[in-house]
Short mmCIF file of C-alpha atoms in Angstrom, two decimals:
data_model
loop_
_atom_site.label_atom_id
_atom_site.label_comp_id
_atom_site.label_asym_id
_atom_site.label_seq_id
_atom_site.Cartn_x
_atom_site.Cartn_y
_atom_site.Cartn_z
CA UNK A 10 116.03 63.75 -128.51
CA UNK A 11 116.30 65.49 -125.16
CA UNK A 12 113.50 67.40 -123.56
CA UNK A 13 110.64 67.59 -121.10
CA UNK A 14 107.47 65.62 -121.73
CA UNK A 15 104.12 65.99 -120.03
CA UNK A 16 101.16 63.67 -120.28
CA UNK A 17 98.36 63.63 -120.94
CA UNK A 18 97.91 66.76 -123.07
CA UNK A 19 94.25 67.01 -122.04
CA UNK A 20 92.72 65.60 -118.88
CA UNK A 21 89.16 65.64 -117.66
CA UNK A 22 88.25 65.03 -114.05
CA UNK A 23 85.02 64.68 -112.20
CA UNK A 24 84.60 66.62 -109.00
CA UNK A 25 85.91 64.71 -105.99
CA UNK A 26 88.50 62.72 -107.94
CA UNK A 27 92.26 62.86 -107.63
CA UNK A 28 94.28 62.97 -110.84
CA UNK A 29 98.02 62.72 -111.49
CA UNK A 30 99.87 64.67 -114.14
CA UNK A 31 103.09 63.24 -115.47
CA UNK A 32 106.34 65.17 -116.06
CA UNK A 33 109.45 63.43 -117.36
CA UNK A 34 112.79 64.88 -118.46
CA UNK A 35 115.85 63.28 -120.01
CA UNK A 36 118.04 66.36 -119.70
CA UNK A 37 119.76 65.10 -116.55
CA UNK A 38 118.43 68.17 -114.74
CA UNK A 39 118.46 68.20 -110.96
CA UNK A 40 115.72 70.74 -110.28
CA UNK A 41 112.11 70.46 -111.40
CA UNK A 42 109.09 72.74 -111.00
CA UNK A 43 105.32 72.75 -111.39
CA UNK A 44 103.44 75.88 -112.38
CA UNK A 45 99.78 76.63 -112.87
CA UNK A 46 98.54 79.02 -115.57
CA UNK A 47 95.11 80.63 -115.56
CA UNK A 48 93.74 82.75 -118.44
CA UNK A 49 95.09 86.29 -118.46
CA UNK A 50 97.54 85.56 -115.67
CA UNK A 51 101.16 84.71 -115.38
CA UNK A 52 102.38 81.37 -114.11
CA UNK A 53 102.29 80.60 -110.41
CA UNK A 54 104.58 78.12 -108.66
CA UNK A 55 102.92 75.08 -107.07
CA UNK A 56 105.86 72.89 -105.97
CA UNK A 57 109.53 72.55 -106.74
CA UNK A 58 112.22 69.95 -106.18
CA UNK A 59 115.91 70.68 -106.16
CA UNK A 60 117.04 67.08 -105.78
CA UNK A 61 115.68 63.54 -105.65
CA UNK A 62 113.58 62.73 -102.58
CA UNK A 63 113.25 66.38 -101.66
CA UNK A 64 110.60 68.95 -102.57
CA UNK A 65 109.15 72.19 -101.23
CA UNK A 66 105.87 74.05 -101.47
CA UNK A 67 105.56 77.00 -103.79
CA UNK A 68 103.05 79.83 -103.59
CA UNK A 69 99.87 77.84 -104.25
CA UNK A 70 100.54 74.30 -102.96
CA UNK A 71 97.19 73.77 -101.22
CA UNK A 72 95.26 70.90 -102.80
CA UNK A 73 98.30 69.52 -104.62
CA UNK A 74 100.93 66.88 -103.84
CA UNK A 75 104.13 65.75 -105.52
CA UNK A 76 106.82 63.08 -105.31
CA UNK A 77 110.39 62.92 -106.57
CA UNK A 78 111.48 59.30 -106.39
CA UNK A 79 113.53 59.49 -109.56
CA UNK A 80 115.65 62.27 -110.99
CA UNK A 81 113.82 62.27 -114.30
CA UNK A 82 110.25 62.23 -112.96
CA UNK A 83 108.21 64.75 -110.95
CA UNK A 84 104.49 63.80 -110.98
CA UNK A 85 101.86 66.22 -109.68
CA UNK A 86 98.65 64.99 -108.06
CA UNK A 87 95.68 67.33 -108.07
CA UNK A 88 93.55 66.27 -105.13
CA UNK A 89 89.86 66.77 -104.45
CA UNK A 90 90.90 69.42 -101.92
CA UNK A 91 91.88 71.76 -104.75
CA UNK A 92 88.79 73.96 -105.09
CA UNK A 93 89.38 75.30 -108.57
CA UNK A 94 91.64 72.88 -110.43
CA UNK A 95 90.67 73.75 -114.01
CA UNK A 96 93.85 75.28 -115.47
CA UNK A 97 96.87 74.70 -117.68
CA UNK A 98 99.72 72.98 -115.82
CA UNK A 99 103.32 73.42 -116.84
CA UNK A 100 106.37 71.51 -115.70
CA UNK A 101 109.88 72.95 -115.92
CA UNK A 102 113.43 71.93 -115.08
CA UNK A 103 116.88 73.39 -114.63
CA UNK A 104 120.29 71.79 -114.65
CA UNK A 105 120.91 72.55 -110.99
CA UNK A 106 119.42 74.55 -108.14
CA UNK A 107 121.81 77.40 -108.80
CA UNK A 108 121.41 77.31 -112.57
CA UNK A 109 118.85 79.87 -113.51
CA UNK A 110 117.37 79.07 -116.90
CA UNK A 111 114.18 77.05 -116.73
CA UNK A 112 113.02 74.96 -119.65
CA UNK A 113 109.34 74.09 -119.95
CA UNK A 114 107.33 71.11 -121.06
CA UNK A 115 104.32 71.37 -123.42
CA UNK A 116 101.76 71.46 -120.61
CA UNK A 117 98.63 69.57 -119.55
CA UNK A 118 95.20 71.16 -119.68
CA UNK A 119 93.01 69.91 -116.84
CA UNK A 120 89.27 70.43 -116.93
CA UNK A 121 86.94 69.57 -114.09
CA UNK A 122 83.52 68.45 -115.28
CA UNK B 4 100.29 91.05 -105.65
CA UNK B 5 102.17 90.90 -108.91
CA UNK B 6 105.52 92.68 -108.98
CA UNK B 7 106.10 92.09 -112.69
CA UNK B 8 103.74 94.06 -114.91
CA UNK B 9 103.15 93.99 -118.64
CA UNK B 10 100.61 95.53 -120.96
CA UNK B 11 98.15 92.85 -122.01
CA UNK B 12 97.85 93.40 -125.75
CA UNK B 13 99.89 94.69 -128.69
CA UNK B 14 98.90 94.79 -132.34
CA UNK B 15 101.44 95.42 -135.11
CA UNK B 16 101.57 95.26 -138.87
CA UNK B 17 103.68 92.55 -140.49
CA UNK B 18 107.18 93.85 -141.20
CA UNK B 19 107.07 96.51 -138.49
CA UNK B 20 108.98 96.33 -135.21
CA UNK B 21 107.24 95.23 -132.02
CA UNK B 22 108.21 96.50 -128.61
CA UNK B 23 106.91 94.68 -125.56
CA UNK B 24 107.46 96.37 -122.21
CA UNK B 25 107.79 95.04 -118.70
CA UNK B 26 108.31 96.70 -115.31
CA UNK B 27 109.30 95.06 -112.06
CA UNK B 28 109.69 96.16 -108.47
CA UNK B 29 112.50 94.01 -107.05
CA UNK B 30 115.91 95.14 -108.24
CA UNK B 31 117.77 92.19 -106.70
CA UNK B 32 117.03 89.77 -109.57
CA UNK B 33 120.14 88.49 -111.28
CA UNK B 34 118.44 87.39 -114.48
CA UNK B 35 115.42 88.60 -116.40
CA UNK B 36 113.76 86.45 -119.04
CA UNK B 37 111.50 86.59 -122.04
CA UNK B 38 109.41 83.52 -122.85
CA UNK B 39 107.07 82.96 -125.81
CA UNK B 40 103.89 80.89 -125.61
CA UNK B 41 101.95 79.82 -128.67
CA UNK B 42 98.32 78.68 -128.29
CA UNK B 43 97.99 75.47 -126.29
CA UNK B 44 101.74 75.08 -125.93
CA UNK B 45 104.36 75.34 -123.23
CA UNK B 46 106.75 78.25 -122.77
CA UNK B 47 109.69 78.67 -125.11
CA UNK B 48 112.71 80.53 -123.78
CA UNK B 49 113.44 83.39 -126.15
CA UNK B 50 116.25 85.22 -124.47
CA UNK B 51 117.49 86.45 -121.12
CA UNK B 52 119.64 89.26 -119.81
CA UNK B 53 121.92 89.40 -116.82
CA UNK B 54 121.31 92.31 -114.48
CA UNK B 55 124.71 93.90 -115.12
CA UNK B 56 123.92 94.31 -118.83
CA UNK B 57 122.04 97.13 -120.51
CA UNK B 58 121.36 95.48 -123.83
CA UNK B 59 121.45 92.11 -125.50
CA UNK B 60 120.86 91.40 -129.17
CA UNK B 61 120.11 88.03 -130.71
CA UNK B 62 119.16 88.10 -134.40
CA UNK B 63 115.77 89.85 -134.61
CA UNK B 64 115.48 90.20 -130.83
CA UNK B 65 116.85 93.10 -128.79
CA UNK B 66 116.47 93.25 -125.03
CA UNK B 67 116.95 96.55 -123.22
CA UNK B 68 117.28 96.79 -119.46
CA UNK B 69 116.95 100.05 -117.56
CA UNK B 70 117.87 99.15 -113.99
CA UNK B 71 117.23 102.63 -112.65
CA UNK B 72 113.62 102.57 -113.82
CA UNK B 73 113.27 98.76 -113.38
CA UNK B 74 112.12 98.52 -116.96
CA UNK B 75 112.74 95.70 -119.41
CA UNK B 76 111.75 95.66 -123.07
CA UNK B 77 111.80 93.16 -125.92
CA UNK B 78 112.03 94.47 -129.46
CA UNK B 79 111.23 92.15 -132.35
CA UNK B 80 112.46 93.48 -135.68
CA UNK B 81 110.61 92.71 -138.92
CA UNK B 82 107.69 91.10 -137.07
CA UNK B 83 106.16 88.12 -138.85
CA UNK B 84 102.81 86.34 -138.48
CA UNK B 85 104.69 83.49 -136.81
CA UNK B 86 105.59 85.88 -134.00
CA UNK B 87 101.94 86.04 -132.94
CA UNK B 88 101.90 84.61 -129.42
CA UNK B 89 101.86 85.57 -125.76
CA UNK B 90 105.15 86.93 -124.46
CA UNK B 91 106.01 86.63 -120.79
CA UNK B 92 108.52 88.65 -118.87
CA UNK B 93 109.93 86.87 -115.79
CA UNK B 94 112.51 87.48 -113.11
CA UNK B 95 114.35 85.18 -110.73
CA UNK B 96 113.37 85.34 -107.07
CA UNK B 97 115.03 83.56 -104.19
CA UNK B 98 117.74 80.94 -103.96
CA UNK B 99 115.79 78.15 -105.59
CA UNK B 100 115.25 79.83 -108.95
CA UNK B 101 111.60 80.65 -108.48
CA UNK B 102 110.38 82.60 -111.50
CA UNK B 103 108.01 85.51 -111.03
CA UNK B 104 105.99 86.05 -114.19
CA UNK B 105 104.10 88.96 -115.62
CA UNK B 106 100.58 88.30 -116.92
CA UNK B 107 101.83 88.13 -120.49
CA UNK B 108 101.45 90.37 -123.55
CA UNK B 109 99.42 89.01 -126.42
CA UNK B 110 101.08 90.06 -129.70
CA UNK B 111 98.84 90.07 -132.76
CA UNK B 112 100.50 90.50 -136.15
CA UNK B 113 98.27 91.53 -139.03
CA UNK B 114 98.97 91.92 -142.76
#
């Protein structure tokens, strides 16, 4: 069953801790994306990767880091430098960098205690 | 600031048609999208339209694109309670498929 999976569904973090959100896809997609969603707002792009071992900052990359060591995996680390990390995080992928339609995972809700 | 705008809330009676509107400022987008988000879930791609089209119909969904006015709409015929969700309009920006989203329209369907 092909698709995009994100884990965990809910994540709680104490202030000052780093946490890593998982995103895995078995769609054989080249490009992957991380978005952040806040209540009453649209999604904003954090990081994206068009190919393995390459990634670029999006609009709100400060306080976040990513890696792309494998085609199917694009983990996002929320560092202690992110001042307001409580949000819903969504991962997406597309077949290739020039293929437009993005498909989304189910999301991870991060809450800072 | 945001260059994709949507009204935030729409309430319709079950069985009626729903029309969700979206305006955007950048006319260079090749594709425009409608996504649906149910509570606590990810985004589900509903439909999309290429910029050289005026209309696209897919079962109960009709997308209208007015390029002159930079206006996109999504019509849902025979709206059901299962259609209650947040609907996002989005456009492509840049060579790496960055999506620019509106803030979303919350559709509430009542009996």
